[in-house]
CSV table of C-alpha atoms in Angstrom, one decimal:
chain,number,residue,atom,x,y,z
A,1,UNK,CA,-25.7,-20.6,38.4
A,2,UNK,CA,-26.5,-17.8,36.0
A,3,UNK,CA,-26.9,-19.0,32.4
A,4,UNK,CA,-24.2,-18.8,29.8
A,5,UNK,CA,-26.0,-15.7,28.4
A,6,UNK,CA,-24.4,-13.6,31.2
A,7,UNK,CA,-20.9,-14.9,30.4
A,8,UNK,CA,-21.3,-14.2,26.6
A,9,UNK,CA,-18.7,-11.7,25.4
A,10,UNK,CA,-18.5,-11.1,21.7
A,11,UNK,CA,-16.1,-9.5,19.3
A,12,UNK,CA,-16.8,-7.1,16.4
A,13,UNK,CA,-19.9,-7.8,14.2
A,14,UNK,CA,-19.4,-10.7,11.8
A,15,UNK,CA,-18.4,-9.8,8.2
A,16,UNK,CA,-19.5,-13.2,7.0
A,17,UNK,CA,-23.1,-14.2,7.6
A,18,UNK,CA,-26.2,-15.8,6.1
A,19,UNK,CA,-26.7,-14.1,2.7
A,20,UNK,CA,-23.0,-13.5,2.2
A,21,UNK,CA,-21.1,-14.9,-0.8
A,22,UNK,CA,-19.1,-17.9,0.4
A,23,UNK,CA,-15.3,-17.4,0.6
A,24,UNK,CA,-13.1,-19.4,-1.8
A,25,UNK,CA,-11.7,-22.7,-0.6
A,26,UNK,CA,-8.1,-22.5,0.6
A,27,UNK,CA,-5.6,-23.7,-2.0
A,28,UNK,CA,-5.1,-27.1,-0.5
A,29,UNK,CA,-2.2,-29.3,-1.7
A,30,UNK,CA,-3.2,-32.8,-2.8
A,31,UNK,CA,-2.0,-34.6,0.3
A,32,UNK,CA,-4.1,-32.2,2.5
A,33,UNK,CA,-7.2,-33.9,1.2
A,34,UNK,CA,-7.3,-36.8,3.7
A,35,UNK,CA,-10.4,-38.4,2.3
A,36,UNK,CA,-12.5,-38.0,-0.9
A,37,UNK,CA,-11.8,-36.3,-4.2
A,38,UNK,CA,-10.3,-32.8,-3.8
A,39,UNK,CA,-12.6,-29.8,-4.4
A,40,UNK,CA,-10.6,-26.9,-5.8
A,41,UNK,CA,-13.4,-24.4,-5.8
A,42,UNK,CA,-17.1,-24.1,-5.0
A,43,UNK,CA,-18.9,-24.5,-8.3
A,44,UNK,CA,-22.1,-22.8,-9.3
A,45,UNK,CA,-25.0,-25.3,-9.5
A,46,UNK,CA,-23.7,-27.4,-6.6
A,47,UNK,CA,-24.7,-27.1,-3.0
A,48,UNK,CA,-22.1,-27.7,-0.2
A,49,UNK,CA,-21.8,-28.3,3.5
A,50,UNK,CA,-18.5,-27.0,4.8
A,51,UNK,CA,-18.0,-28.2,8.4
A,52,UNK,CA,-15.2,-27.2,10.8
A,53,UNK,CA,-14.1,-29.7,13.4
A,54,UNK,CA,-11.1,-31.3,15.1
A,55,UNK,CA,-9.9,-34.8,16.1
A,56,UNK,CA,-9.8,-33.7,19.8
A,57,UNK,CA,-13.3,-32.3,19.8
A,58,UNK,CA,-15.8,-34.6,21.6
A,59,UNK,CA,-19.0,-33.1,20.1
A,60,UNK,CA,-17.4,-33.2,16.7
A,61,UNK,CA,-16.7,-36.9,17.0
A,62,UNK,CA,-20.1,-37.5,18.3
A,63,UNK,CA,-21.6,-35.9,15.2
A,64,UNK,CA,-19.7,-37.9,12.7
A,65,UNK,CA,-22.4,-40.6,12.2
A,66,UNK,CA,-25.0,-37.8,11.7
A,67,UNK,CA,-23.0,-36.2,9.0
A,68,UNK,CA,-22.4,-39.5,7.3
A,69,UNK,CA,-26.1,-40.2,7.4
A,70,UNK,CA,-26.9,-36.8,5.9
A,71,UNK,CA,-24.3,-37.2,3.1
A,72,UNK,CA,-26.1,-40.4,2.2
A,73,UNK,CA,-29.5,-38.7,2.4
A,74,UNK,CA,-28.3,-35.8,0.2
A,75,UNK,CA,-25.8,-37.3,-2.3
A,76,UNK,CA,-26.0,-34.3,-4.6
A,77,UNK,CA,-24.7,-32.0,-1.8
A,78,UNK,CA,-20.9,-32.1,-1.4
A,79,UNK,CA,-19.9,-32.4,2.3
A,80,UNK,CA,-16.4,-31.0,3.1
A,81,UNK,CA,-15.2,-31.5,6.7
A,82,UNK,CA,-12.3,-29.2,7.4
A,83,UNK,CA,-9.9,-29.9,10.2
A,84,UNK,CA,-8.7,-26.4,10.9
A,85,UNK,CA,-8.1,-26.5,14.6
A,86,UNK,CA,-5.7,-29.4,15.2
A,87,UNK,CA,-3.6,-29.4,18.3
A,88,UNK,CA,0.0,-30.6,18.9
A,89,UNK,CA,3.2,-30.0,16.9
A,90,UNK,CA,2.3,-28.9,13.4
A,91,UNK,CA,4.5,-31.5,11.7
A,92,UNK,CA,2.5,-34.2,13.4
A,93,UNK,CA,-1.1,-32.9,12.9
A,94,UNK,CA,-1.6,-34.3,9.4
A,95,UNK,CA,-0.5,-37.7,10.4
A,96,UNK,CA,-2.8,-37.6,13.4
A,97,UNK,CA,-5.7,-36.6,11.2
A,98,UNK,CA,-4.9,-39.3,8.6
A,99,UNK,CA,-4.8,-42.0,11.3
A,100,UNK,CA,-8.1,-40.8,12.9
A,101,UNK,CA,-9.9,-40.8,9.5
A,102,UNK,CA,-8.5,-44.2,8.5
A,103,UNK,CA,-9.7,-45.7,11.8
A,104,UNK,CA,-13.2,-44.3,11.2
A,105,UNK,CA,-13.4,-45.9,7.8
A,106,UNK,CA,-16.8,-45.9,6.2
A,107,UNK,CA,-18.3,-44.4,9.4
A,108,UNK,CA,-16.8,-41.1,8.1
A,109,UNK,CA,-18.6,-41.1,4.7
A,110,UNK,CA,-17.7,-37.6,3.3
A,111,UNK,CA,-14.7,-35.5,2.2
A,112,UNK,CA,-12.1,-34.6,4.8
A,113,UNK,CA,-9.5,-31.8,4.4
A,114,UNK,CA,-6.7,-30.5,6.5
A,115,UNK,CA,-6.3,-26.7,6.9
A,116,UNK,CA,-2.8,-26.6,8.6
A,117,UNK,CA,-2.3,-22.9,8.1
A,118,UNK,CA,-5.9,-22.2,9.2
A,119,UNK,CA,-6.5,-20.2,6.0
A,120,UNK,CA,-10.1,-21.4,5.9
A,121,UNK,CA,-10.4,-21.1,9.6
A,122,UNK,CA,-9.8,-17.4,9.3
A,123,UNK,CA,-11.8,-16.7,6.1
A,124,UNK,CA,-14.8,-18.7,7.3
A,125,UNK,CA,-14.9,-19.2,11.0
A,126,UNK,CA,-13.3,-16.0,12.2
A,127,UNK,CA,-15.0,-13.9,9.6
A,128,UNK,CA,-18.4,-15.3,10.8
A,129,UNK,CA,-17.5,-14.8,14.4
A,130,UNK,CA,-17.9,-18.5,15.1
A,131,UNK,CA,-15.8,-19.4,18.1
A,132,UNK,CA,-16.8,-23.0,18.7
A,133,UNK,CA,-16.7,-26.3,16.8
A,134,UNK,CA,-18.3,-28.2,15.3
A,135,UNK,CA,-19.8,-25.5,13.0
A,136,UNK,CA,-21.3,-26.0,9.6
A,137,UNK,CA,-22.0,-23.7,6.7
A,138,UNK,CA,-24.6,-24.6,4.1
A,139,UNK,CA,-23.7,-23.0,0.8
A,140,UNK,CA,-26.5,-22.9,-1.9
A,141,UNK,CA,-26.1,-23.6,-5.6
A,142,UNK,CA,-25.7,-19.9,-6.1
A,143,UNK,CA,-22.6,-19.8,-3.9
A,144,UNK,CA,-24.4,-17.9,-1.1
A,145,UNK,CA,-24.3,-19.0,2.5
A,146,UNK,CA,-27.8,-20.2,3.4
A,147,UNK,CA,-27.3,-21.2,7.0
A,148,UNK,CA,-24.7,-21.3,9.8
A,149,UNK,CA,-24.8,-23.4,12.9
A,150,UNK,CA,-24.2,-26.7,14.7
A,151,UNK,CA,-24.3,-29.6,12.3
A,152,UNK,CA,-26.6,-31.6,14.5
A,153,UNK,CA,-29.2,-28.9,13.9
A,154,UNK,CA,-29.0,-28.5,10.1
A,155,UNK,CA,-31.3,-31.3,9.0
A,156,UNK,CA,-34.3,-29.1,8.2
A,157,UNK,CA,-32.3,-26.2,6.6
A,158,UNK,CA,-30.3,-28.6,4.4
A,159,UNK,CA,-33.4,-30.5,3.3
A,160,UNK,CA,-35.1,-27.2,2.3
A,161,UNK,CA,-31.9,-26.0,0.5
A,162,UNK,CA,-31.6,-29.2,-1.4
A,163,UNK,CA,-35.3,-29.1,-2.3
A,164,UNK,CA,-35.2,-25.5,-3.4
A,165,UNK,CA,-37.7,-24.4,-0.8
A,166,UNK,CA,-35.4,-22.6,1.6
A,167,UNK,CA,-36.4,-19.0,2.3
A,168,UNK,CA,-33.2,-17.1,2.4
A,169,UNK,CA,-34.8,-13.8,3.2
A,170,UNK,CA,-36.3,-15.2,6.4
A,171,UNK,CA,-33.0,-16.9,7.2
A,172,UNK,CA,-31.3,-13.5,6.9
A,173,UNK,CA,-33.8,-11.9,9.1
A,174,UNK,CA,-33.3,-14.6,11.7
A,175,UNK,CA,-29.6,-14.3,11.6
A,176,UNK,CA,-29.8,-10.5,11.9
A,177,UNK,CA,-32.1,-10.8,14.9
A,178,UNK,CA,-29.7,-13.3,16.5
A,179,UNK,CA,-26.8,-10.9,15.9
A,180,UNK,CA,-28.6,-8.1,17.5
A,181,UNK,CA,-29.5,-10.2,20.5
A,182,UNK,CA,-25.8,-11.3,20.9
A,183,UNK,CA,-24.7,-7.7,20.7
A,184,UNK,CA,-27.2,-6.8,23.4
A,185,UNK,CA,-25.8,-9.8,25.4
A,186,UNK,CA,-22.3,-8.3,25.2
A,187,UNK,CA,-23.6,-5.1,26.7
A,188,UNK,CA,-25.6,-7.0,29.3
A,189,UNK,CA,-22.4,-9.0,30.3
A,190,UNK,CA,-20.7,-5.7,31.2
A,191,UNK,CA,-23.7,-4.6,33.3
A,192,UNK,CA,-23.8,-7.9,35.1
A,193,UNK,CA,-20.1,-7.7,36.1
A,194,UNK,CA,-20.7,-4.2,37.4
A,195,UNK,CA,-23.8,-5.3,39.4
A,196,UNK,CA,-21.9,-8.2,40.9
A,197,UNK,CA,-19.4,-5.6,42.3
A,198,UNK,CA,-22.0,-3.1,43.5
A,199,UNK,CA,-24.6,-5.6,44.5
A,200,UNK,CA,-27.2,-3.4,42.8
A,201,UNK,CA,-29.1,-5.2,40.0
A,202,UNK,CA,-31.5,-2.4,39.1
A,203,UNK,CA,-29.9,-1.5,35.8
A,204,UNK,CA,-29.3,-5.2,35.0
A,205,UNK,CA,-32.9,-6.1,35.4
A,206,UNK,CA,-34.0,-3.1,33.4
A,207,UNK,CA,-31.7,-4.0,30.5
A,208,UNK,CA,-32.8,-7.6,30.7
A,209,UNK,CA,-36.5,-6.6,30.6
A,210,UNK,CA,-35.7,-4.5,27.5
A,211,UNK,CA,-34.2,-7.5,25.8
A,212,UNK,CA,-37.2,-9.7,26.8
A,213,UNK,CA,-39.6,-7.1,25.4
A,214,UNK,CA,-38.0,-7.5,21.9
A,215,UNK,CA,-38.0,-11.3,22.2
A,216,UNK,CA,-40.7,-12.3,24.7
A,217,UNK,CA,-40.6,-16.0,23.9
A,218,UNK,CA,-36.9,-16.3,24.6
A,219,UNK,CA,-36.7,-18.8,27.4
A,220,UNK,CA,-33.0,-18.3,28.0
A,221,UNK,CA,-33.6,-14.6,28.8
A,222,UNK,CA,-36.5,-15.4,31.1
A,223,UNK,CA,-34.5,-18.1,32.9
A,224,UNK,CA,-31.7,-15.6,33.4
A,225,UNK,CA,-34.2,-13.1,34.9
A,226,UNK,CA,-35.6,-15.8,37.2
A,227,UNK,CA,-32.1,-16.7,38.4
A,228,UNK,CA,-31.1,-13.1,39.1
A,229,UNK,CA,-34.3,-12.3,40.9
A,230,UNK,CA,-34.2,-15.5,42.9
A,231,UNK,CA,-30.5,-15.2,43.7
A,232,UNK,CA,-28.4,-12.0,43.9
A,233,UNK,CA,-31.2,-9.5,43.4
A,234,UNK,CA,-33.1,-11.1,46.3
A,235,UNK,CA,-36.6,-10.6,44.9
A,236,UNK,CA,-38.2,-14.0,45.3
A,237,UNK,CA,-41.8,-13.1,44.7
A,238,UNK,CA,-40.9,-11.5,41.4
A,239,UNK,CA,-38.9,-14.6,40.6
A,240,UNK,CA,-41.9,-16.8,41.1
A,241,UNK,CA,-43.9,-14.6,38.8
A,242,UNK,CA,-41.3,-15.1,36.0
A,243,UNK,CA,-41.1,-18.8,36.9
A,244,UNK,CA,-44.9,-19.3,36.5
A,245,UNK,CA,-44.6,-17.7,33.0
A,246,UNK,CA,-41.8,-20.1,32.2
A,247,UNK,CA,-43.9,-23.1,33.3
A,248,UNK,CA,-46.3,-22.4,30.3
A,249,UNK,CA,-43.4,-22.5,27.9
A,250,UNK,CA,-41.5,-25.3,26.2
A,251,UNK,CA,-38.6,-26.0,28.6
A,252,UNK,CA,-36.1,-28.9,28.9
A,253,UNK,CA,-36.3,-31.1,32.0
A,254,UNK,CA,-33.1,-29.6,33.3
A,255,UNK,CA,-34.5,-26.1,33.2
A,256,UNK,CA,-37.8,-27.2,34.9
A,257,UNK,CA,-35.7,-29.0,37.5
A,258,UNK,CA,-33.8,-25.8,38.1
A,259,UNK,CA,-37.0,-23.8,38.6
A,260,UNK,CA,-38.2,-26.4,41.2
A,261,UNK,CA,-34.9,-26.7,43.0
A,262,UNK,CA,-34.1,-23.0,43.3
A,263,UNK,CA,-37.6,-22.1,44.4
A,264,UNK,CA,-37.8,-24.9,46.9
A,265,UNK,CA,-34.3,-24.7,48.5
A,266,UNK,CA,-32.6,-21.4,47.7
A,267,UNK,CA,-35.2,-18.8,48.4
A,268,UNK,CA,-36.0,-17.6,51.9
A,269,UNK,CA,-38.4,-20.0,53.6
A,270,UNK,CA,-41.1,-17.4,54.1
A,271,UNK,CA,-41.0,-16.5,50.4
A,272,UNK,CA,-41.2,-20.1,49.0
A,273,UNK,CA,-44.1,-21.1,46.9
A,274,UNK,CA,-44.1,-24.9,47.2
A,275,UNK,CA,-47.2,-25.2,45.0
A,276,UNK,CA,-45.1,-23.7,42.2
A,277,UNK,CA,-42.1,-25.8,43.1
A,278,UNK,CA,-44.3,-29.0,42.9
A,279,UNK,CA,-45.7,-28.0,39.5
A,280,UNK,CA,-42.2,-27.4,38.1
A,281,UNK,CA,-40.8,-30.6,39.6
A,282,UNK,CA,-43.7,-32.7,38.4
A,283,UNK,CA,-43.4,-31.2,34.9
A,284,UNK,CA,-39.6,-31.9,34.9
A,285,UNK,CA,-40.3,-35.6,35.6
A,286,UNK,CA,-42.9,-35.7,32.9
A,287,UNK,CA,-40.7,-34.0,30.3
A,288,UNK,CA,-37.8,-36.3,31.1
A,289,UNK,CA,-40.0,-39.3,30.4
A,290,UNK,CA,-37.8,-42.0,31.7
A,291,UNK,CA,-36.9,-39.6,34.5
A,292,UNK,CA,-33.4,-38.8,35.8
A,293,UNK,CA,-32.1,-39.3,39.4
A,294,UNK,CA,-31.5,-35.6,39.9
A,295,UNK,CA,-35.1,-34.7,38.7
A,296,UNK,CA,-36.6,-37.3,41.0
A,297,UNK,CA,-34.4,-36.1,43.9
A,298,UNK,CA,-35.8,-32.6,43.5
A,299,UNK,CA,-39.4,-33.9,43.4
A,300,UNK,CA,-38.8,-35.9,46.5
A,301,UNK,CA,-37.4,-32.8,48.2
A,302,UNK,CA,-40.5,-30.8,47.3
A,303,UNK,CA,-42.8,-33.6,48.6
A,304,UNK,CA,-40.8,-33.7,51.9
A,305,UNK,CA,-41.0,-29.9,52.4
A,306,UNK,CA,-44.7,-30.0,51.7
A,307,UNK,CA,-45.1,-32.6,54.4
A,308,UNK,CA,-45.9,-35.6,52.1
A,309,UNK,CA,-43.3,-37.9,53.7
A,310,UNK,CA,-44.6,-41.1,52.1
A,311,UNK,CA,-44.3,-39.7,48.6
A,312,UNK,CA,-41.0,-38.2,49.4
A,313,UNK,CA,-39.5,-41.6,50.5
A,314,UNK,CA,-41.0,-43.4,47.6
A,315,UNK,CA,-39.7,-40.9,45.1
A,316,UNK,CA,-36.2,-40.7,46.6
A,317,UNK,CA,-36.1,-44.5,46.5
A,318,UNK,CA,-36.9,-44.3,42.8
A,319,UNK,CA,-34.0,-41.8,42.4
A,320,UNK,CA,-31.6,-44.2,44.1
A,321,UNK,CA,-32.8,-47.2,42.2
A,322,UNK,CA,-32.5,-45.4,38.9
A,323,UNK,CA,-29.1,-44.0,39.8
A,324,UNK,CA,-27.9,-47.6,40.5
A,325,UNK,CA,-29.4,-48.9,37.2
A,326,UNK,CA,-27.9,-46.1,35.1
A,327,UNK,CA,-24.5,-46.3,36.8
A,328,UNK,CA,-24.6,-42.8,38.1
A,329,UNK,CA,-21.2,-41.6,39.4
A,330,UNK,CA,-20.4,-42.7,42.9
A,331,UNK,CA,-20.4,-39.2,44.4
A,332,UNK,CA,-23.9,-38.4,43.1
A,333,UNK,CA,-25.3,-41.8,44.0
A,334,UNK,CA,-23.8,-41.4,47.5
A,335,UNK,CA,-25.6,-38.1,47.9
A,336,UNK,CA,-28.9,-39.7,46.7
A,337,UNK,CA,-28.6,-42.5,49.2
A,338,UNK,CA,-27.6,-40.1,52.0
A,339,UNK,CA,-30.7,-38.1,51.4
A,340,UNK,CA,-32.8,-41.2,51.4
A,341,UNK,CA,-31.4,-42.3,54.8
A,342,UNK,CA,-32.1,-38.8,56.2
A,343,UNK,CA,-35.7,-39.1,55.1
A,344,UNK,CA,-36.1,-42.5,56.6
A,345,UNK,CA,-34.5,-41.5,59.9
A,346,UNK,CA,-36.5,-38.3,60.2
A,347,UNK,CA,-39.8,-40.0,59.5
A,348,UNK,CA,-38.9,-42.8,61.9
A,349,UNK,CA,-38.1,-40.3,64.6
A,350,UNK,CA,-41.5,-38.5,64.2
A,351,UNK,CA,-43.4,-41.8,64.1
């Protein structure tokens, strides 16, 4: 599967970004402040975290303890969590929000506001071209936006802002670079759709190489190139070259597992480099630390294809055992067991 980079389609450039003056708070009525003292305006001399979320958003709910912990760690920073994307009949949204917040109690240790008309949603989220929640804005004591992103990733930026050590100029440069990359991604998406129709990936790969040249350590771009070369472009040797470059970089276990699985199972047999597949699979197991059934399953497959049947059986058994211990879903666990039985039967037949 091609990465989300290919599917990225963006709108016009953001008018609100890092370095912009923060918009005013919406004129909330008193009963729209569901928790905490109302904040009528962003005051100079105070730092703020303005987070957008919703009661139906799983990642938002998962991040509540983190926000509570950060509010305790930075008591001088005022956290305002704005529910600006509630679903259901509008006349019931506020009651739903109040019930949710009341049920959370002290676990939700910061201000919560309701933006029923989505005034702030438009002036903040839409203006910043932020299409997903949760999303947090750090506003400095000067009223300027210092950082925008996922609240689970704002620990270091917020600590620096609170300590007065945050480098806004560097943050603006990083935001500008990211915006340029996303704009390039928009163009790339169009090229990719055209290539999928024509089955000619020459222009796509040239554009991708141009993007990589401007950001050579971007693993997402390199993973996308690997997947295109290994898959629709049908250039397996070139894919392995990119894959070997990726092996030297800081990848997640899932990404390493993908390199191993694609190179071992989806490329033409005559083009496979099982030494590379083994290196990727072993690194995936190492990075995952406690390992994952899917990662062990890939490593077992590579062992099997390399002719090391004993290691394949032992590793596949580990995958099954771990899947049972971790309550892996029945379908996946069934597939792991089926593979294990195939290995046993095949080895038995050859013995």
